[in-house]
Tab-separated table of C-alpha atoms in Angstrom:
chain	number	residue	atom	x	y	z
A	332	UNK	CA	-15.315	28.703	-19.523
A	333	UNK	CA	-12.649	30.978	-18.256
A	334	UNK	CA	-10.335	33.021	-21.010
A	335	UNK	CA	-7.380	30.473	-20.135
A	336	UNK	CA	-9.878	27.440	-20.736
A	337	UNK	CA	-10.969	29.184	-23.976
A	338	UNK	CA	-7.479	29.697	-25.532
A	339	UNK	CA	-6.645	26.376	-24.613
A	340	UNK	CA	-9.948	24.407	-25.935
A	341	UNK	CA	-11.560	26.702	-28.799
A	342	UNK	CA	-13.433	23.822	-30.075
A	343	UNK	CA	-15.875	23.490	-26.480
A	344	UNK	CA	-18.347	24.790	-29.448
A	345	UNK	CA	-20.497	21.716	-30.498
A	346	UNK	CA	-21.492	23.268	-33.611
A	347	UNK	CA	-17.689	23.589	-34.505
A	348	UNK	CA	-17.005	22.058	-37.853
A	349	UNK	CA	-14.194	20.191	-38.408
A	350	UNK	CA	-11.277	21.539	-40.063
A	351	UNK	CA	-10.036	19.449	-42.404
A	352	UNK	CA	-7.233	21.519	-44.066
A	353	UNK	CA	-5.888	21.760	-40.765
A	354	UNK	CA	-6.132	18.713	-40.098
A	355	UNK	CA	-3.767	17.374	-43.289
A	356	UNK	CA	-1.684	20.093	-43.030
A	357	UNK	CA	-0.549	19.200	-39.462
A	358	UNK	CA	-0.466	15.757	-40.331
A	359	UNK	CA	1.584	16.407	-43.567
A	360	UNK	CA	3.915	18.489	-41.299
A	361	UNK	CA	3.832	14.812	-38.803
A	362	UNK	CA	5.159	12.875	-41.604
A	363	UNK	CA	7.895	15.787	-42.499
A	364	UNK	CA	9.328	15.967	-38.982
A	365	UNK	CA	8.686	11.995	-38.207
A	366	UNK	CA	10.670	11.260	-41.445
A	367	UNK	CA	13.794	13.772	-40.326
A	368	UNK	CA	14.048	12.053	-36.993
A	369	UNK	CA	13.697	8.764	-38.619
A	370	UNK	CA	16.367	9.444	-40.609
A	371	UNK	CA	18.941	8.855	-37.391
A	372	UNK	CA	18.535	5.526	-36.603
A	373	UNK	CA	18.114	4.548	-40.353
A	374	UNK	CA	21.508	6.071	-40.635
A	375	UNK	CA	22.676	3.341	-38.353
A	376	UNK	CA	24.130	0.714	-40.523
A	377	UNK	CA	26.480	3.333	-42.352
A	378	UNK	CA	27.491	5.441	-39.371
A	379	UNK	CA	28.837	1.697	-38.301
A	380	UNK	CA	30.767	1.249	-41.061
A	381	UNK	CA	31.839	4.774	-41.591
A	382	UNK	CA	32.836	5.561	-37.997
A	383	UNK	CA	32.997	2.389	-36.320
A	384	UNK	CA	30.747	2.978	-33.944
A	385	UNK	CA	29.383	0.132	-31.815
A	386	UNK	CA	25.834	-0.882	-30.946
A	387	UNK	CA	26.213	0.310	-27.478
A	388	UNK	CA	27.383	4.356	-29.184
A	389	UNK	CA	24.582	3.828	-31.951
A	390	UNK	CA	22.029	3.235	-29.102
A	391	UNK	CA	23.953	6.166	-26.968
A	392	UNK	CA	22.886	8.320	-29.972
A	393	UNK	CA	19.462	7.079	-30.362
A	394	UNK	CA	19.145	7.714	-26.530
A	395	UNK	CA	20.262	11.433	-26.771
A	396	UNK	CA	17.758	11.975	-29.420
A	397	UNK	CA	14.759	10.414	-28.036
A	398	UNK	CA	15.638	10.865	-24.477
A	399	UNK	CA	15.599	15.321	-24.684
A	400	UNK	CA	12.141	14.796	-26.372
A	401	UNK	CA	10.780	12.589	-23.680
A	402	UNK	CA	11.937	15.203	-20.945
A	403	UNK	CA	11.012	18.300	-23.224
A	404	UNK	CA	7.255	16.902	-24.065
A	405	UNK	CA	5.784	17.105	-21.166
A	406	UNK	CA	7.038	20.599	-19.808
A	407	UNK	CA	5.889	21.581	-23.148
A	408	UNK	CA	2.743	20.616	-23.243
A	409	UNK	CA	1.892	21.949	-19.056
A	410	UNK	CA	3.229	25.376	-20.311
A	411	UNK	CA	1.608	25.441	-23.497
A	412	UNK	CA	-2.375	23.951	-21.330
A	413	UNK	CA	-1.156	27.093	-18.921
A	414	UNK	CA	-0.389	29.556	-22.350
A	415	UNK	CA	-0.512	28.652	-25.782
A	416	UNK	CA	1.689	29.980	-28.217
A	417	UNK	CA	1.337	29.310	-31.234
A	418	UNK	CA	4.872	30.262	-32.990
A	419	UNK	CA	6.188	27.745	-31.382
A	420	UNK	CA	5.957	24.852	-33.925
A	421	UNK	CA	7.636	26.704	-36.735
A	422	UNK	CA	10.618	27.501	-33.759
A	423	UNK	CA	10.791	23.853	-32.723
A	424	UNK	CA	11.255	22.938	-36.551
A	425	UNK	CA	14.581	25.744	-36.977
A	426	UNK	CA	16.000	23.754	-34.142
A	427	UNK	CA	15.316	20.530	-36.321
A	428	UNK	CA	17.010	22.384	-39.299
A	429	UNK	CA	19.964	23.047	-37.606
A	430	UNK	CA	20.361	19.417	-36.357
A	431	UNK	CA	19.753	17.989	-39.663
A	432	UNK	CA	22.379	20.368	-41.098
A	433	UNK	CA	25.216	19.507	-38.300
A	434	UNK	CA	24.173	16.121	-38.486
A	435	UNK	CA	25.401	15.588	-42.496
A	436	UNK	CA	28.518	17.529	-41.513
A	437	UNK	CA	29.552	15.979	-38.394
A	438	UNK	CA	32.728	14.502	-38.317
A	439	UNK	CA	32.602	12.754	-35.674
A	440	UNK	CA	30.465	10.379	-32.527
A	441	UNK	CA	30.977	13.537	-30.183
A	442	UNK	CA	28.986	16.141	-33.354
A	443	UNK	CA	26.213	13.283	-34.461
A	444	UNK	CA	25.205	13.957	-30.226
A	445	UNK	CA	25.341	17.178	-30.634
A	446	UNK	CA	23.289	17.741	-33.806
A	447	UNK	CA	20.770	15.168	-32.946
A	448	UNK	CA	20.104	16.985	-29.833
A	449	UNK	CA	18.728	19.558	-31.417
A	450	UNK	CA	16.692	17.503	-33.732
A	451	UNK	CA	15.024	15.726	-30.302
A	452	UNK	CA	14.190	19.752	-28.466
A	453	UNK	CA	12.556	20.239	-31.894
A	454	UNK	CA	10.637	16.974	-31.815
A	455	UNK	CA	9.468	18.003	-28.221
A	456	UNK	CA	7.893	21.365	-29.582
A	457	UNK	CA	6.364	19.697	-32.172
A	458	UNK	CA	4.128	16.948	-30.704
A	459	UNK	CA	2.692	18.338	-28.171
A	460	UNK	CA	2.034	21.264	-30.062
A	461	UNK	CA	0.746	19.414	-33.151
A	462	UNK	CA	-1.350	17.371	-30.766
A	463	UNK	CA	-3.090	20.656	-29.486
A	464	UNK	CA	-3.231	21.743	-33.163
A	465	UNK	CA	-5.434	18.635	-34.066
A	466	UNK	CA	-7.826	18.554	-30.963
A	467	UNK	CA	-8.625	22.036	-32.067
A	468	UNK	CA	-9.424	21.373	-35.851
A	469	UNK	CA	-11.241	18.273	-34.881
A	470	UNK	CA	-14.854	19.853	-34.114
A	471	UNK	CA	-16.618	16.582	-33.216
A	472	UNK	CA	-14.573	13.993	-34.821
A	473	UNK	CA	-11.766	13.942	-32.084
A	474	UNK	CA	-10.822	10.568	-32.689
A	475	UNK	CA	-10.816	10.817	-36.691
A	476	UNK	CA	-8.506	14.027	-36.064
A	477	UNK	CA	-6.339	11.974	-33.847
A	478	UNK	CA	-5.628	9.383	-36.487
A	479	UNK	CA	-4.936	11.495	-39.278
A	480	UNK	CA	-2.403	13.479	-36.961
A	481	UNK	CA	-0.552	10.611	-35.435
A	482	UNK	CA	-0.331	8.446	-39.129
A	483	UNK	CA	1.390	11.520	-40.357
A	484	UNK	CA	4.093	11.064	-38.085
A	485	UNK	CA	4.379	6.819	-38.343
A	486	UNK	CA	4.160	7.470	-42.524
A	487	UNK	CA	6.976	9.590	-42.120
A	488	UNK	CA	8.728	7.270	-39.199
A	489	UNK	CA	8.005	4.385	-42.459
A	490	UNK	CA	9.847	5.942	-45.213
A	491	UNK	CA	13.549	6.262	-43.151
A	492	UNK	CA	13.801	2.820	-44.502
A	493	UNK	CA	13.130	3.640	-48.117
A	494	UNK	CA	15.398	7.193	-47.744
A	495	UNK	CA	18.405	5.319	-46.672
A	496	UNK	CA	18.337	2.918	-49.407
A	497	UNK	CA	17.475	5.640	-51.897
A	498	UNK	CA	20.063	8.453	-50.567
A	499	UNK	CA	22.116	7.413	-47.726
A	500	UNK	CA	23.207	3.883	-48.937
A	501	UNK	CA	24.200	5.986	-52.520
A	502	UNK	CA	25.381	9.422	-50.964
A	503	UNK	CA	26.644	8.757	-47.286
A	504	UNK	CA	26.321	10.752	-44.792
A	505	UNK	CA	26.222	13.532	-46.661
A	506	UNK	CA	22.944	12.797	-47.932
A	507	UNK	CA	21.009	13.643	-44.724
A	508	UNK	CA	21.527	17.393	-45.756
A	509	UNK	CA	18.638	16.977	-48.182
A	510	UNK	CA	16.754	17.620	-45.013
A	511	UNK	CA	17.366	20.326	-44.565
A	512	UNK	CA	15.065	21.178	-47.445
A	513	UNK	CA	12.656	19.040	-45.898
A	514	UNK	CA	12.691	20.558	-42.838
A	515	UNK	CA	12.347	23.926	-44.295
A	516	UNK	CA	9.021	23.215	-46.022
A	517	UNK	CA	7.864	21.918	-42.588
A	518	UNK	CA	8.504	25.379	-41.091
A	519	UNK	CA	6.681	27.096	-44.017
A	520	UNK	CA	3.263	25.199	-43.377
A	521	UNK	CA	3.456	25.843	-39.498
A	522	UNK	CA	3.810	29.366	-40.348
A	523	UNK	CA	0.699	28.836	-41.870
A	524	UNK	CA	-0.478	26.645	-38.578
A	525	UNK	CA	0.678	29.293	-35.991
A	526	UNK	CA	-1.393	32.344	-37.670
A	527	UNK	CA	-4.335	29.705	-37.876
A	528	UNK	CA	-4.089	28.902	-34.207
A	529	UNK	CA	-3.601	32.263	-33.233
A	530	UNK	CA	-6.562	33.778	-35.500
A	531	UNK	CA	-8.808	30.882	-33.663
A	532	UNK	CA	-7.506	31.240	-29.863
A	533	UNK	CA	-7.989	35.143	-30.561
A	534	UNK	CA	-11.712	34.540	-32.187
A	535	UNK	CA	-12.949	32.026	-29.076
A	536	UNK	CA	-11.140	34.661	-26.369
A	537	UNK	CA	-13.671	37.367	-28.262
A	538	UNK	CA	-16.869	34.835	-28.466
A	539	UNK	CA	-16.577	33.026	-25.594
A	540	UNK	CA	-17.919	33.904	-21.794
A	541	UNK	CA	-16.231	33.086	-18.630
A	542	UNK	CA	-17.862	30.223	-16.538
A	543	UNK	CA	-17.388	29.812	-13.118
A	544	UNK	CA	-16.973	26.061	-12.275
A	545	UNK	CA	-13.920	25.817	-15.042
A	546	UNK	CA	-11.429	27.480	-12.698
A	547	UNK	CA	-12.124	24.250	-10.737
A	548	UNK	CA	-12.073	21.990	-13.494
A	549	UNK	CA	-8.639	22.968	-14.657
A	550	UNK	CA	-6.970	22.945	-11.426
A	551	UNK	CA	-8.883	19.756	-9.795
A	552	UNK	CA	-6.372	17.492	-8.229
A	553	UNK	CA	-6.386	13.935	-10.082
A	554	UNK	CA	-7.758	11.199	-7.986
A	555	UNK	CA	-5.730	8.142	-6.772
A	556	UNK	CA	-7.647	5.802	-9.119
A	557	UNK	CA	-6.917	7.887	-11.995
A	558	UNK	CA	-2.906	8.592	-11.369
A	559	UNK	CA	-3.184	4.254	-11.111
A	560	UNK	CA	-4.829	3.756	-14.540
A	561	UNK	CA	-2.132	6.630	-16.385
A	562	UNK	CA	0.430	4.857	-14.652
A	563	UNK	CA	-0.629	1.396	-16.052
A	564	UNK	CA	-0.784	3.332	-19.488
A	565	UNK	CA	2.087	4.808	-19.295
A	566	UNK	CA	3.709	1.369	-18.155
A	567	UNK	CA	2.395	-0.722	-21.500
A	568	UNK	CA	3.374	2.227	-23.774
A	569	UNK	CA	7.155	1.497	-21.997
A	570	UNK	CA	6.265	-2.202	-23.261
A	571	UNK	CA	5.884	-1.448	-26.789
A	572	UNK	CA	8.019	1.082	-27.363
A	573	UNK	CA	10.619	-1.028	-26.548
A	574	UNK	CA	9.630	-3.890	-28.260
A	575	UNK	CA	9.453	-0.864	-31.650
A	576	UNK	CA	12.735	0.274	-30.681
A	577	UNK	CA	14.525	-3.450	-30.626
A	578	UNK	CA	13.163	-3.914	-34.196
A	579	UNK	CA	13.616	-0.149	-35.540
A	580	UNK	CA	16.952	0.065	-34.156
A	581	UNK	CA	18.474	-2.931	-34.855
A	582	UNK	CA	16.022	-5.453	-36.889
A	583	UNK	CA	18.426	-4.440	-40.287
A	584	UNK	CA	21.522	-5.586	-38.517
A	585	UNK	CA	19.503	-9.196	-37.235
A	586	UNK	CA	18.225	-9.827	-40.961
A	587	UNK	CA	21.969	-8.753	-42.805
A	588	UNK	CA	23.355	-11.557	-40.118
A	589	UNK	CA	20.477	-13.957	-40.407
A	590	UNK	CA	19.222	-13.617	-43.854
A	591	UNK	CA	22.465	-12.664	-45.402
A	592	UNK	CA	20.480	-9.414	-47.264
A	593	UNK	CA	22.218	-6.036	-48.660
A	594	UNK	CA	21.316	-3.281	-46.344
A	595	UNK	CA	19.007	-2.014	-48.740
A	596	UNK	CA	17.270	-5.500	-48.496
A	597	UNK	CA	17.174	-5.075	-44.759
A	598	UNK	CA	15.906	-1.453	-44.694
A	599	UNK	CA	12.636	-2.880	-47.447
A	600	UNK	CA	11.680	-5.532	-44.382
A	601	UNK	CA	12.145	-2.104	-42.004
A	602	UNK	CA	9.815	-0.430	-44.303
A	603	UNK	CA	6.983	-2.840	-44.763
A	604	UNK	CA	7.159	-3.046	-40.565
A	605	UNK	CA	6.447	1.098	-40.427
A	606	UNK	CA	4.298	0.987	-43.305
A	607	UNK	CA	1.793	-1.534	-41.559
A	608	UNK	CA	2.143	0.360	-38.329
A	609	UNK	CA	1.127	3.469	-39.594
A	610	UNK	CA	-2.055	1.443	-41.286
A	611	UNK	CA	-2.393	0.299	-37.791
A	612	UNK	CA	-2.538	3.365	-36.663
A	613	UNK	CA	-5.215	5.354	-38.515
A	614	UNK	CA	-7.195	2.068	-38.338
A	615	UNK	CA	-6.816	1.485	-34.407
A	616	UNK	CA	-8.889	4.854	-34.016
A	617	UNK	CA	-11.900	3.985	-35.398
A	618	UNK	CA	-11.810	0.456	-34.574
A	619	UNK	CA	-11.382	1.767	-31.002
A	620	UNK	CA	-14.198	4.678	-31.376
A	621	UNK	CA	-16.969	1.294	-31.971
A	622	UNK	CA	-15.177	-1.547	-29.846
A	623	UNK	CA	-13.630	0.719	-27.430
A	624	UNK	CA	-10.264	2.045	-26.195
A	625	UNK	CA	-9.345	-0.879	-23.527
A	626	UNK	CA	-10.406	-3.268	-25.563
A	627	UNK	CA	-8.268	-2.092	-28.434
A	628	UNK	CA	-5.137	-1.837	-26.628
A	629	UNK	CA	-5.240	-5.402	-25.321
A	630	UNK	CA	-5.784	-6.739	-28.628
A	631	UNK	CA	-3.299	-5.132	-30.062
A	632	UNK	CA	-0.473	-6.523	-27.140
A	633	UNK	CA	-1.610	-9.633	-27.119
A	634	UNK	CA	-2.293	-10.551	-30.608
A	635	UNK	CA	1.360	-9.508	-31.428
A	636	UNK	CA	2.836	-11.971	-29.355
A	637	UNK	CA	2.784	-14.787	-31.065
A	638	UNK	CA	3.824	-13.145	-34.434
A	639	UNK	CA	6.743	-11.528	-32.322
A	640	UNK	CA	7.879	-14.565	-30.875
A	641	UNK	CA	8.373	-16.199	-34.132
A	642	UNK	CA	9.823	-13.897	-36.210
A	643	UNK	CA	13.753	-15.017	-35.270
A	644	UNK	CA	12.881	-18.525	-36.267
A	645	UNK	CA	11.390	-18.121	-39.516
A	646	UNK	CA	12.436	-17.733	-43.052
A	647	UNK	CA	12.613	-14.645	-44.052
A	648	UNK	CA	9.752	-14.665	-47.126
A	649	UNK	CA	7.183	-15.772	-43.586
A	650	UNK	CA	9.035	-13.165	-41.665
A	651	UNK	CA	7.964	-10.163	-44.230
A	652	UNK	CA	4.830	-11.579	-43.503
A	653	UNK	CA	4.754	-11.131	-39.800
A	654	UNK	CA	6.631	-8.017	-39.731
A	655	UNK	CA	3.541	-6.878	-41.832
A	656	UNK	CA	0.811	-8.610	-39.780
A	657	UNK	CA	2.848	-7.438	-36.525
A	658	UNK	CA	3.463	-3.836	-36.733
A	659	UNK	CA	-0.368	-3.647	-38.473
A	660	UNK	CA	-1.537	-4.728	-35.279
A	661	UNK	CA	0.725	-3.954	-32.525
A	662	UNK	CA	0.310	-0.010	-33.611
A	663	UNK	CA	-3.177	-0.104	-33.863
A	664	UNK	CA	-3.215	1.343	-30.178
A	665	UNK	CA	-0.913	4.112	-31.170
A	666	UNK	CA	-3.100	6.323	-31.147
A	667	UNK	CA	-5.777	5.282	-28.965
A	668	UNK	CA	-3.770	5.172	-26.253
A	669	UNK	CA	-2.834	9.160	-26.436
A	670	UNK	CA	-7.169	9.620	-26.802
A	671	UNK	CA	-7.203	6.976	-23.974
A	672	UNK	CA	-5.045	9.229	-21.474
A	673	UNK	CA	-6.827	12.773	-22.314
A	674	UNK	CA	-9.900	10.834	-20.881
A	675	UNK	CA	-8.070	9.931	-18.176
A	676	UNK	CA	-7.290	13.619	-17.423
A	677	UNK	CA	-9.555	15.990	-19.165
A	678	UNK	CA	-8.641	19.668	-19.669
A	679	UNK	CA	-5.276	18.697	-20.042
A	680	UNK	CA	-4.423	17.826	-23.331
A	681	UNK	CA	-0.890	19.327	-24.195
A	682	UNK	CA	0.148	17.341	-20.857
A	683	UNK	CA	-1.231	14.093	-21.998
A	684	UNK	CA	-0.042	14.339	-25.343
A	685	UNK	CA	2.960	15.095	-23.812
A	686	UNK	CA	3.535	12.601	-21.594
A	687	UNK	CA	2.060	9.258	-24.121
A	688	UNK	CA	3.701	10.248	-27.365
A	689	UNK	CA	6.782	11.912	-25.121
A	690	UNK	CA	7.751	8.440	-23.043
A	691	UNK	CA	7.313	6.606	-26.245
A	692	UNK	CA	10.068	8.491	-27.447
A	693	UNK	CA	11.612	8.489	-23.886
A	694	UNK	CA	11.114	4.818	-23.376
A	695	UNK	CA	12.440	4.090	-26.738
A	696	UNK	CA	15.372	5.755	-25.741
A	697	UNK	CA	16.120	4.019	-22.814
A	698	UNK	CA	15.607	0.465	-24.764
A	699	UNK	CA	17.664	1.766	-27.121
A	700	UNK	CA	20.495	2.243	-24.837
A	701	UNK	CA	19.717	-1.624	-23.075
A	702	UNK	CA	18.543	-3.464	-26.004
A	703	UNK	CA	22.354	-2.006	-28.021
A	704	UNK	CA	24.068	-3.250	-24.733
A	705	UNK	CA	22.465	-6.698	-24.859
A	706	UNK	CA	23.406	-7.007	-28.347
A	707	UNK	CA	26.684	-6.025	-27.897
A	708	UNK	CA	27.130	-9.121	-25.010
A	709	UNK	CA	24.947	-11.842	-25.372
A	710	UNK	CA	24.841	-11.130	-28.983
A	711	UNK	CA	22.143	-9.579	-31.520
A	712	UNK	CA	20.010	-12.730	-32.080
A	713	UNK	CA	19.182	-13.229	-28.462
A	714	UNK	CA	18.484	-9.559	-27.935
A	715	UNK	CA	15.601	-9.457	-31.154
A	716	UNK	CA	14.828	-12.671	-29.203
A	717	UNK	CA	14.146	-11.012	-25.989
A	718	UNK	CA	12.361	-8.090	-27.243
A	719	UNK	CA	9.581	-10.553	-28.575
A	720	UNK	CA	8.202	-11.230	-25.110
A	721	UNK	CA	7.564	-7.611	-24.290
A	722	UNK	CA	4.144	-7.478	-26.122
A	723	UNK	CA	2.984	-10.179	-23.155
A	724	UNK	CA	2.871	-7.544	-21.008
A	725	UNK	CA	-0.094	-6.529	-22.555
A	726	UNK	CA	-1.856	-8.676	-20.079
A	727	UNK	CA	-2.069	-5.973	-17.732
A	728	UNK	CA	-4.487	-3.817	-19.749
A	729	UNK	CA	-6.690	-6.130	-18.409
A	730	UNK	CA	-6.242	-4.002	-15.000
A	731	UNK	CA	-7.423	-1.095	-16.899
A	732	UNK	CA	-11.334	0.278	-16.086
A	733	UNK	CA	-13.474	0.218	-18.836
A	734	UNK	CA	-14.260	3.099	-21.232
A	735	UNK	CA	-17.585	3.693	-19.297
A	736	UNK	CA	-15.849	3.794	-15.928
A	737	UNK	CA	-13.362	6.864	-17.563
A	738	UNK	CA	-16.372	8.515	-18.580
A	739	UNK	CA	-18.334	8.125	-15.282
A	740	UNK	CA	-14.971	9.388	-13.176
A	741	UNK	CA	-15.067	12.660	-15.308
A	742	UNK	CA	-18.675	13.015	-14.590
């Protein structure tokens, strides 16, 4: 292994043990920066009233937060594979700080872009960053590692619900500058992080010898067959991340119309949704380490679609239901697919990272923007309508070779 190759991947050690404290700490600091950018949209219903705004500007905002982190992810993660550093998770979360800050002050459409800019560049450090963070603490339990990072962040993504009907609904927009506090203690315990990553990329530089053939590995171009399969990835996470963003986004609004509920009443059904996805989540990493990745991810499409396609018709004591049932199993492939992807392209990991959990965002952000203007013409019922047929997409994981294949390419 080269001294790049080391930095990058200080666990190559079999005996490595795993490091738990790491592990919770980064996924504590997952839920903390999950839960400030899940604050925006969650914000929605009384930026509406308070501004005026219109779906199509409330999906405009959601699209300036989400897209920056979808384009910053990626270049993130290829500089970070090339050169780690380390400091820059508690940097990423100052930018947050600031965003959070100008965000409970703005007073108007043109400062909420602004501010929530910044919150998306520090979301981009973060994830790809915190991804590394995990993969190095793992030891041998990669997958375990995985889940406990990536249901920090959907916990935190879960309670936006529960915050605005706690503190926005009572305090306004004001109330967002809370977290700044939040986002404060985040910076604290990756302070922690970035002297624990650079004590262990500084320990593996000292212990570990330069191999010959990793040169190679790192720079080996990726076959056709391989840049087909991340493309199909890459193509169902655009599915259901805009299937996540049509009910994130604008679910509350459908079930205040439909159900005639409070918006605190809307924002509970918003929470038991997140809640089950994040479930989904650390449970879809396991369930995938014994039935397998592919297999996982087309379950977790396809068994969705009939709860999605149902939940505008029903009443709304069987639509809790299904919310809970849906967002269980729908995000059981959260993570899987991110484990799915490094596979795909070993020696690589900030990129992948990057590039899964970054076009989430990214594709989020574009439904955001087309899913608001539906609304806004052929009204909101048809557009929660439409968004239920995105999980049959899922089909196409079929086209997907098998876990055994992945491992035989990398061979």
């Amino acid at each position: 292994m080269s001294a790049t190759a080391a930095k990058i991947y200080p666990n190559s050690d079999p005996q490595q043990k795993t490091a738990y404290r790491i592990l919770f700490i980064i996924g504590i600091c997952h839920l903390l920066n999950d839960s400030i950018q899940s604050v925006i949209p969650a914000m929605f219903p009384i930026l509406e009233k308070s501004m005026g705004l219109t779906y199509s500007q409330l999906g405009m905002i959601a699209f300036s937060l989400n897209m920056v982190s979808s384009i910053m992810q990626p270049v993130i993660g290829m500089a970070t594979d090339k050169k780690p550093f380390p400091f820059a998770l508690p940097i990423g979360l100052t930018s947050t700080l600031f965003g959070v800050l100008g965000l409970a002050f703005a007073p108007d459409y043109k400062w909420i872009i602004l501010s929530v800019l910044f919150i998306g560049l520090g979301s981009a450090v973060f994830h790809p960053e915190g991804s590394r963070v995990a993969y190095m603490a793992a030891g041998q339990r990669r997958g375990l590692a995985q889940s406990i990072y990536q249901v920090g962040g959907n916990t935190g993504q879960a309670l936006a619900p529960i915050i605005t009907a706690l503190i926005l609904v009572p305090l306004g927009q004001i109330g967002a500058a809370w977290f700044t506090a939040v986002a404060a203690i985040a910076v604290g315990l990756l302070i922690y992080i970035a002297f624990w990553y650079t004590g262990r990329l500084q320990q593996e530089l000292t212990a570990t010898k330069p191999r010959k053939d990793s040169g190679a590995r790192q720079n080996k171009r990726i076959p056709r067959k391989v840049w087909g399969a991340l493309l199909l990835v890459l193509f169902l996470i655009f599915a259901r991340s805009w299937y996540i963003s049509g009910m994130t986004n604008f679910y509350a609004f459908y079930a205040i119309e439909k159900y005639s509920f409070s918006i605190s009443q809307a924002q509970l059904f918003l929470f038991a949704f997140l809640v089950s996805g994040a479930l989904g989540t650390f449970f879809g990493g396991p369930l995938a380490d014994r039935f397998g990745k592919k297999q996982i991810i087309f379950l977790s499409m396809i068994l969705t679609v009939p709860l999605s396609l149902l939940i505008p018709f029903v009443p709304s004591a069987i639509a809790f239901i299904m919310l809970v049932a849906g967002g269980f199993i729908l995000m059981s492939s959260f993570s899987v697919t991110v484990v799915y992807a490094q596979e795909l392209v070993p020696g690589k990991i900030g990129t992948m990272a990057g590039l899964t959990v970054g076009l989430a965002f990214g594709m989020g952000a574009i439904g955001s923007v087309a899913l608001g203007y539906l609304a806004d013409t052929l009204g909101l019922a048809n557009m929660i309508i439409f968004t239920g047929f995105l999980p049959v997409l899922g089909l196409l994981t079929l086209m997907l070779p098998a876990d055994e294949r992945v491992s035989e390419w990398n061979n």
